[in-house]
Short mmCIF file of C-alpha atoms and ligand atoms in Angstrom, two decimals:
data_model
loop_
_atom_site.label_atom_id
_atom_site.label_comp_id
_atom_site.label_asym_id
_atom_site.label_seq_id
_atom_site.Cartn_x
_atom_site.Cartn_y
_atom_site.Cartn_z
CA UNK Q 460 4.15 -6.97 -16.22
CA UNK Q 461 1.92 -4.48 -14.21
CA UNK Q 462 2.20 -0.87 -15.41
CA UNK Q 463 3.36 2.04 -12.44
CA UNK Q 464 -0.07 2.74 -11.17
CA UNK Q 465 -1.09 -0.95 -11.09
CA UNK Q 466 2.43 -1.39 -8.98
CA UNK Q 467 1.16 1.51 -6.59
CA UNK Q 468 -2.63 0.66 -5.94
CA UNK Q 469 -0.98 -3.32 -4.88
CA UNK Q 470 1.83 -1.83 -2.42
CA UNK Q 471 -1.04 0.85 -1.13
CA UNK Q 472 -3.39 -2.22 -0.46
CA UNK Q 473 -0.89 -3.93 1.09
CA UNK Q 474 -0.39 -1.42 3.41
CA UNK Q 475 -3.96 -0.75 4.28
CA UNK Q 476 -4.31 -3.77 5.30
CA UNK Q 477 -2.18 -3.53 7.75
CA UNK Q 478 -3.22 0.29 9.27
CA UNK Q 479 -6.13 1.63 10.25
CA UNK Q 480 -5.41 4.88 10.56
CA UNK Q 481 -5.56 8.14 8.14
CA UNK Q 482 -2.06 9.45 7.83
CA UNK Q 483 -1.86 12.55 5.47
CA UNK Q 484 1.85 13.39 6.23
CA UNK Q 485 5.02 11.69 5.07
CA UNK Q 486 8.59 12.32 6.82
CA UNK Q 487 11.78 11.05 4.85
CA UNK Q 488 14.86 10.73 6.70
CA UNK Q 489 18.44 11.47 6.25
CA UNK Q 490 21.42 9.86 6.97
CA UNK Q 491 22.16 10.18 11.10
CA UNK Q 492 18.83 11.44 11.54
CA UNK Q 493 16.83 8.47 12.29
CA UNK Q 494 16.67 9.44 15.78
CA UNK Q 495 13.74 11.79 14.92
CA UNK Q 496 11.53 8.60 15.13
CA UNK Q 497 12.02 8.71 18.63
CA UNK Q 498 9.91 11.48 19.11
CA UNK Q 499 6.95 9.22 17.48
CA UNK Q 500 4.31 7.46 18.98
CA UNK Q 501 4.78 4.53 16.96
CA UNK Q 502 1.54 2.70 15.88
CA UNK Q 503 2.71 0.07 12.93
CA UNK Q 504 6.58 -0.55 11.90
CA UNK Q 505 6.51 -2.10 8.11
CA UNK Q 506 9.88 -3.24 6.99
CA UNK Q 507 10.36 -2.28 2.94
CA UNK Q 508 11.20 -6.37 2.77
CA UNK Q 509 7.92 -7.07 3.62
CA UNK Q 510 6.16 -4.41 0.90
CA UNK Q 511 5.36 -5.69 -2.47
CA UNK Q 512 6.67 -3.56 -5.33
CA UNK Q 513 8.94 -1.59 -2.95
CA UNK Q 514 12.63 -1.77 -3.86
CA UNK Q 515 14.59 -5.35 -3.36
CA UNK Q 516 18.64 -4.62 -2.61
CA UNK Q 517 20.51 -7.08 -4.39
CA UNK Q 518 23.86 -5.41 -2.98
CA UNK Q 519 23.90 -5.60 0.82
CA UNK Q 520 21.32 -6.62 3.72
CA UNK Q 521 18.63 -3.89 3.05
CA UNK Q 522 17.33 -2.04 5.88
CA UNK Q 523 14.58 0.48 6.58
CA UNK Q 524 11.26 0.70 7.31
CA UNK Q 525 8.08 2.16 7.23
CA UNK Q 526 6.88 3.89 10.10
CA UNK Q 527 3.03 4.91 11.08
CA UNK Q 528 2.84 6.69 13.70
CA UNK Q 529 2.03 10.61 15.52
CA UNK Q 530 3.95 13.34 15.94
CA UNK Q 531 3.26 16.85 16.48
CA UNK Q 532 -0.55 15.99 16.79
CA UNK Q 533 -0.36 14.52 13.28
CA UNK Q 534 -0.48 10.53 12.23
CA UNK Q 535 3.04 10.59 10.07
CA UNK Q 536 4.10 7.94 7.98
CA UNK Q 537 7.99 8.15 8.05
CA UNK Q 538 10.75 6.77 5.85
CA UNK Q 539 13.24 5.54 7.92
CA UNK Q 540 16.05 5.10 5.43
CA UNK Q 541 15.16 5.88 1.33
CA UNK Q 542 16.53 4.56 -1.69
CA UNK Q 543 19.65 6.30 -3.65
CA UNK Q 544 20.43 6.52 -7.17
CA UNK Q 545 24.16 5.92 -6.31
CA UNK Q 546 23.17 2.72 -4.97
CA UNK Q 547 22.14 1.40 -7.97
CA UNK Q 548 18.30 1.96 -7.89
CA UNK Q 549 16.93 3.21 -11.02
CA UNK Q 550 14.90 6.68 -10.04
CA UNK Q 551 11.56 4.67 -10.68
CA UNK Q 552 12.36 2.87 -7.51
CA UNK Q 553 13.63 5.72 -5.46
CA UNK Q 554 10.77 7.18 -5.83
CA UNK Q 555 8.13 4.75 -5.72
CA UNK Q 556 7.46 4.95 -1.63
CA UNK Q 557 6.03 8.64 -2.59
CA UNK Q 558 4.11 7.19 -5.17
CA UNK Q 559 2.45 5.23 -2.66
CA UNK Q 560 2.32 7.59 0.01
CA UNK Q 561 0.26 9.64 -2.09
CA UNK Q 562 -1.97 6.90 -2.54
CA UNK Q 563 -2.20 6.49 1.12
CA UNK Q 564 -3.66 9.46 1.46
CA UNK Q 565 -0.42 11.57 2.38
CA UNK Q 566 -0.89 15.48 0.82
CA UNK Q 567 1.93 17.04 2.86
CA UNK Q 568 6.04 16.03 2.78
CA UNK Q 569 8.59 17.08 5.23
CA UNK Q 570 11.93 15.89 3.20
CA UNK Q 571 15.61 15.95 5.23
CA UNK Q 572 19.22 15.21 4.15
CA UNK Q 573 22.86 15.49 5.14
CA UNK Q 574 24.21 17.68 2.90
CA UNK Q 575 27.87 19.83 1.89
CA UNK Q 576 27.52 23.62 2.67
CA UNK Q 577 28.93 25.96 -0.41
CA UNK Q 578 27.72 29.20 1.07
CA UNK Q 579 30.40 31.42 3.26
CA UNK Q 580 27.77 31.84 5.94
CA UNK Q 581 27.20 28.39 6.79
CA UNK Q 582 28.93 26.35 9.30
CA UNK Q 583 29.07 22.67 10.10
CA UNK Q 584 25.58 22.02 12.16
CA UNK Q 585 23.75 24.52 10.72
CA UNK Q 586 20.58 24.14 9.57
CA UNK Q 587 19.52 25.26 6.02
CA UNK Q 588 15.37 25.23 4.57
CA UNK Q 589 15.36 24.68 0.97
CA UNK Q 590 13.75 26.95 -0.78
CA UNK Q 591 15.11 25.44 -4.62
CA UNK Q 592 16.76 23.13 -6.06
CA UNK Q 593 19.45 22.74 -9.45
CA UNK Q 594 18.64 19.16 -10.21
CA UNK Q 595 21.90 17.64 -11.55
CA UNK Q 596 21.59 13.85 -11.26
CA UNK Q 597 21.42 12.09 -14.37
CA UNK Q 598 18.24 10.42 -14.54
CA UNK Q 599 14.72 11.63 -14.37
CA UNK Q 600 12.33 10.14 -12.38
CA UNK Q 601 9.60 11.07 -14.79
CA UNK Q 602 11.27 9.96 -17.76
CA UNK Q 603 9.18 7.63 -19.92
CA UNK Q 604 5.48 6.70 -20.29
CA UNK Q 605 3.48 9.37 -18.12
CA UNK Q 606 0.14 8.30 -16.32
CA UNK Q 607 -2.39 11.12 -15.86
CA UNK Q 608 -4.08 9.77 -13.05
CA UNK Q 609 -0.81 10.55 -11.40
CA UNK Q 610 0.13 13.71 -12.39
CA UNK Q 611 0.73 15.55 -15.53
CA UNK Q 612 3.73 15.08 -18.53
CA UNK Q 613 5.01 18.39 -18.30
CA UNK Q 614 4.62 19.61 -14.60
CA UNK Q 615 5.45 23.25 -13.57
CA UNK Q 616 8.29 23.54 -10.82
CA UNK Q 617 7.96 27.22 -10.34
CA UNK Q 618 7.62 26.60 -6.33
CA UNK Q 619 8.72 23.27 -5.69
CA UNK Q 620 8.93 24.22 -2.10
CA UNK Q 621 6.09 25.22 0.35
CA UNK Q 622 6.21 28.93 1.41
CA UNK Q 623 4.13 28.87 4.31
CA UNK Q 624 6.16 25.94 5.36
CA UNK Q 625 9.59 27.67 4.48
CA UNK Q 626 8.43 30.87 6.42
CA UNK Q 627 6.86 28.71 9.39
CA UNK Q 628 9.73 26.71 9.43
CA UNK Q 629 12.21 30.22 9.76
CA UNK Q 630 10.44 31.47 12.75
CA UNK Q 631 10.51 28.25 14.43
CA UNK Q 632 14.38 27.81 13.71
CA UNK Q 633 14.44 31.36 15.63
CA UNK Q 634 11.68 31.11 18.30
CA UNK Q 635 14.10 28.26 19.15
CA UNK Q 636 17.60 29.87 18.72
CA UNK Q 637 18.35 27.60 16.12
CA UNK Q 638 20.87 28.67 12.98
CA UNK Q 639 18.77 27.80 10.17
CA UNK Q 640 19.30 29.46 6.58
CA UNK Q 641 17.31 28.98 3.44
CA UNK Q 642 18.95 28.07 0.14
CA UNK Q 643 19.08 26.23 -2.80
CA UNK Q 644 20.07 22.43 -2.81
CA UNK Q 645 22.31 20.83 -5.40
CA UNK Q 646 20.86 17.01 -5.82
CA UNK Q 647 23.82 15.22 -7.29
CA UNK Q 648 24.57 11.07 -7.97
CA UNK Q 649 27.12 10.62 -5.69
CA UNK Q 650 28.79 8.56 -4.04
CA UNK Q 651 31.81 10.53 -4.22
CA UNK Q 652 31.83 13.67 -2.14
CA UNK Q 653 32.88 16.60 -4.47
CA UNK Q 654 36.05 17.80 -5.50
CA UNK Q 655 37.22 21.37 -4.47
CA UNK Q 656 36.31 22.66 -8.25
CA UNK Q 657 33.13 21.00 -8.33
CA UNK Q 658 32.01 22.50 -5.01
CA UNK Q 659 33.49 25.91 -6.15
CA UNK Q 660 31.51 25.36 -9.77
CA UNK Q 661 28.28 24.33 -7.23
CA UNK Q 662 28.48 27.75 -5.48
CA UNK Q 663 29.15 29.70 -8.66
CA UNK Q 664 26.05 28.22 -10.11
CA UNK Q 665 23.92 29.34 -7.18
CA UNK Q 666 24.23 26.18 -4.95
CA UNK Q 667 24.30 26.94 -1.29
CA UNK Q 668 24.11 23.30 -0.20
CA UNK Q 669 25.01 19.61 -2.42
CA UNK Q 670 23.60 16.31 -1.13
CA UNK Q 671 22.68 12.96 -3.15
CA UNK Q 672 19.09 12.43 -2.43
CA UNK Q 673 16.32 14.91 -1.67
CA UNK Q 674 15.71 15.98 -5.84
CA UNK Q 675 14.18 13.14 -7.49
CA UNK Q 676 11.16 12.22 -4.70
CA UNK Q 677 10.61 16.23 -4.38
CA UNK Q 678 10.23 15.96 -8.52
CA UNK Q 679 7.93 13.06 -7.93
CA UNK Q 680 6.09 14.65 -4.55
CA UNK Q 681 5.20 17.64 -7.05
CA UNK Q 682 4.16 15.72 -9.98
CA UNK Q 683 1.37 14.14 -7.87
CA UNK Q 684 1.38 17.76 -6.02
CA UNK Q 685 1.95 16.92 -2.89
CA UNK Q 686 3.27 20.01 -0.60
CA UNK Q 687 6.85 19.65 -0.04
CA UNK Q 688 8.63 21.00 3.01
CA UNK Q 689 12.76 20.10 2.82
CA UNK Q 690 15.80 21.06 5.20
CA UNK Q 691 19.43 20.09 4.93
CA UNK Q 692 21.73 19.55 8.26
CA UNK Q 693 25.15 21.20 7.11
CA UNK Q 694 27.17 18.25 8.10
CA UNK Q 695 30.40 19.35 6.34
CA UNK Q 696 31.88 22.52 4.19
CA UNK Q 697 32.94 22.38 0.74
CA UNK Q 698 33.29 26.04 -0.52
CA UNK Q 699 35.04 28.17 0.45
CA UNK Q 700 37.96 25.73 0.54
CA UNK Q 701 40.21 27.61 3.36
CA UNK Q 702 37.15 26.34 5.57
CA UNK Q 703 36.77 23.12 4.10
CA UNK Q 704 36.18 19.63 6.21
CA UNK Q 705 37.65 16.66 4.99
CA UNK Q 706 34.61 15.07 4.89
CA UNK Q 707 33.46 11.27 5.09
CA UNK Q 708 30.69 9.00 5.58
CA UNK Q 709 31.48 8.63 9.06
CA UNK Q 710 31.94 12.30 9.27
CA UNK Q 711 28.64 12.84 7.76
CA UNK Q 712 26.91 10.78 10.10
CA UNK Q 713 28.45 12.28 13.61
CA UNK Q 714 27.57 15.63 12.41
CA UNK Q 715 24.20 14.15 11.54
CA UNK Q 716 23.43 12.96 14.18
CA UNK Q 717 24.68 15.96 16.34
CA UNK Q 718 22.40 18.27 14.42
CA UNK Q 719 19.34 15.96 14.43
CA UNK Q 720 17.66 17.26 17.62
CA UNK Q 721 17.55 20.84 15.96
CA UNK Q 722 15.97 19.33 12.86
CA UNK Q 723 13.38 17.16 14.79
CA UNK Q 724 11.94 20.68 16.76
CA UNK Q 725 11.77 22.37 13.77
CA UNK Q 726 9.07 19.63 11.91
CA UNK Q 727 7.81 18.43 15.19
CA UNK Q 728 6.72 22.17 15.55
CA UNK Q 729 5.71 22.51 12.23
CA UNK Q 730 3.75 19.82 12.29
CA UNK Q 731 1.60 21.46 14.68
CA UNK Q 732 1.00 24.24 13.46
CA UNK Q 733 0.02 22.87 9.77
N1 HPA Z 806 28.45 16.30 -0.84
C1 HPA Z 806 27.50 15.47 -1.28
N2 HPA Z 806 26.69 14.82 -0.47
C2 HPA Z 806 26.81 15.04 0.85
C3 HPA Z 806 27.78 15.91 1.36
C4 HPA Z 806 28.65 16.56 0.46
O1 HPA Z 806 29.54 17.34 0.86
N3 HPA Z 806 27.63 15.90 2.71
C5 HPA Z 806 26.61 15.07 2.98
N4 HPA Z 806 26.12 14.54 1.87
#
């Protein structure tokens, strides 16, 4: 059996082979925010299916894809759809496509969710920067044998997030008359939404926004420190519970997908000016 790295280096020749480009960015996309990619000028589309050592579904018809492309005068390589713990992925494989975009040559991440809002200010469509995270799912991505070539055991998480990119990312929001907080993201397992105490215990523990992605690939980003830029589209409230939505997938994805063009100025102007 090939060890991690050995995994890596074959998935990042695979893809090589197939670009000819330098693309030192990596986008990851929420739920109901693919449309971003339409503001790419697409160069290669790679579906995961067709990527040695990425993820295999064994549950449903997998979908997503890789996508190389510019935006925002950079060449981007963008997730379109990631890997959940909830779906029964172990945290090795949801995090193994930033594995190899480091190896690709990608030094800067621009991370987005869906996510609950537990802060009194927010409302549904806002837009929220994170600027730290509590992370609460229950596996580590790091957990077992660490290789040094790709970061170290014990890494520091003092500023997981970016901030020039948080502060960039502000101005743009209001250059642009966009509602766009900063807070600190819950990363949970999922896939149930929360339950009124849980969002309540969220808040009280300094949550302003929950979600069930986003925690484990900015762990894995840092570890191979890679800069991480991450915002969350409010797409339903949890806390306070007089305001609360009673929020589904279907829900989540509507006020996704609402929210998305906000989202897509804010990194397609960032990426500009980074
Ligand atoms: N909780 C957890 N994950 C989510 C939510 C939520 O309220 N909204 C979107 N993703």
């Amino acid at each position: 059996m090939e060890n991690l790295v050995e995994q890596i280096k074959k998935s990042a020749a695979h893809l090589r082979s197939k670009i000819s480009a330098e693309y030192g960015y990596g986008v990851i996309l929420g739920s109901g925010l693919g449309n971003l990619t339409s503001q790419m000028k697409v160069h290669q589309q790679i579906p995961y299916t067709d990527i040695p050592g990425f993820p295999v579904s064994t549950v449903e018809g997998h979908k997503g894809s890789l996508i190389f492309g510019e935006m925002g005068g950079k060449n981007i390589v963008c997730m379109n759809g990631r890997f959940h713990y909830y779906e029964g992925y172990s945290m090795h494989d949801v995090t193994f496509p930033i594995r190899v975009m480091k190896f690709l040559g990608v030094h800067t991440i621009m991370i987005s969710n869906a996510s609950g809002g537990m802060n009194a200010a927010f409302e549904v469509g806002d837009l929220m920067i994170i600027t730290d995270h509590i992370y609460l799912q229950p596996e580590h991505p790091l957990r077992g044998k660490n290789y040094d070539e790709l970061g170290p055991r014990f890494p520091n998480m003092n500023q997981p997030y970016d901030p020039e990119m948080v502060k960039r990312g502000l101005a743009i929001a209001s250059a642009n008359h966009i509602t766009c907080h900063t807070g600190v993201y819950v990363g949970v397992q999922g896939p149930t939404f929360e339950t009124p105490a849980e969002y309540r215990c969220f808040h009280l523990m300094g949550g302003d926004a929950v979600g069930m992605s986003t925690t484990p690939e900015v762990v894995v980003a840092r570890h191979m420190d890679i800069k991480v830029f991450a915002i969350s589209v409010i797409t339903d409230v949890g806390y306070p519970f007089e305001k609360a939505d009673n929020v589904s997938h279907a829900f989540v994805l509507e006020k996704a997908a609402e929210a998305e063009p906000k989202m897509t100025k804010i990194i397609v102007e960032l990426l500009h000016q980074i």
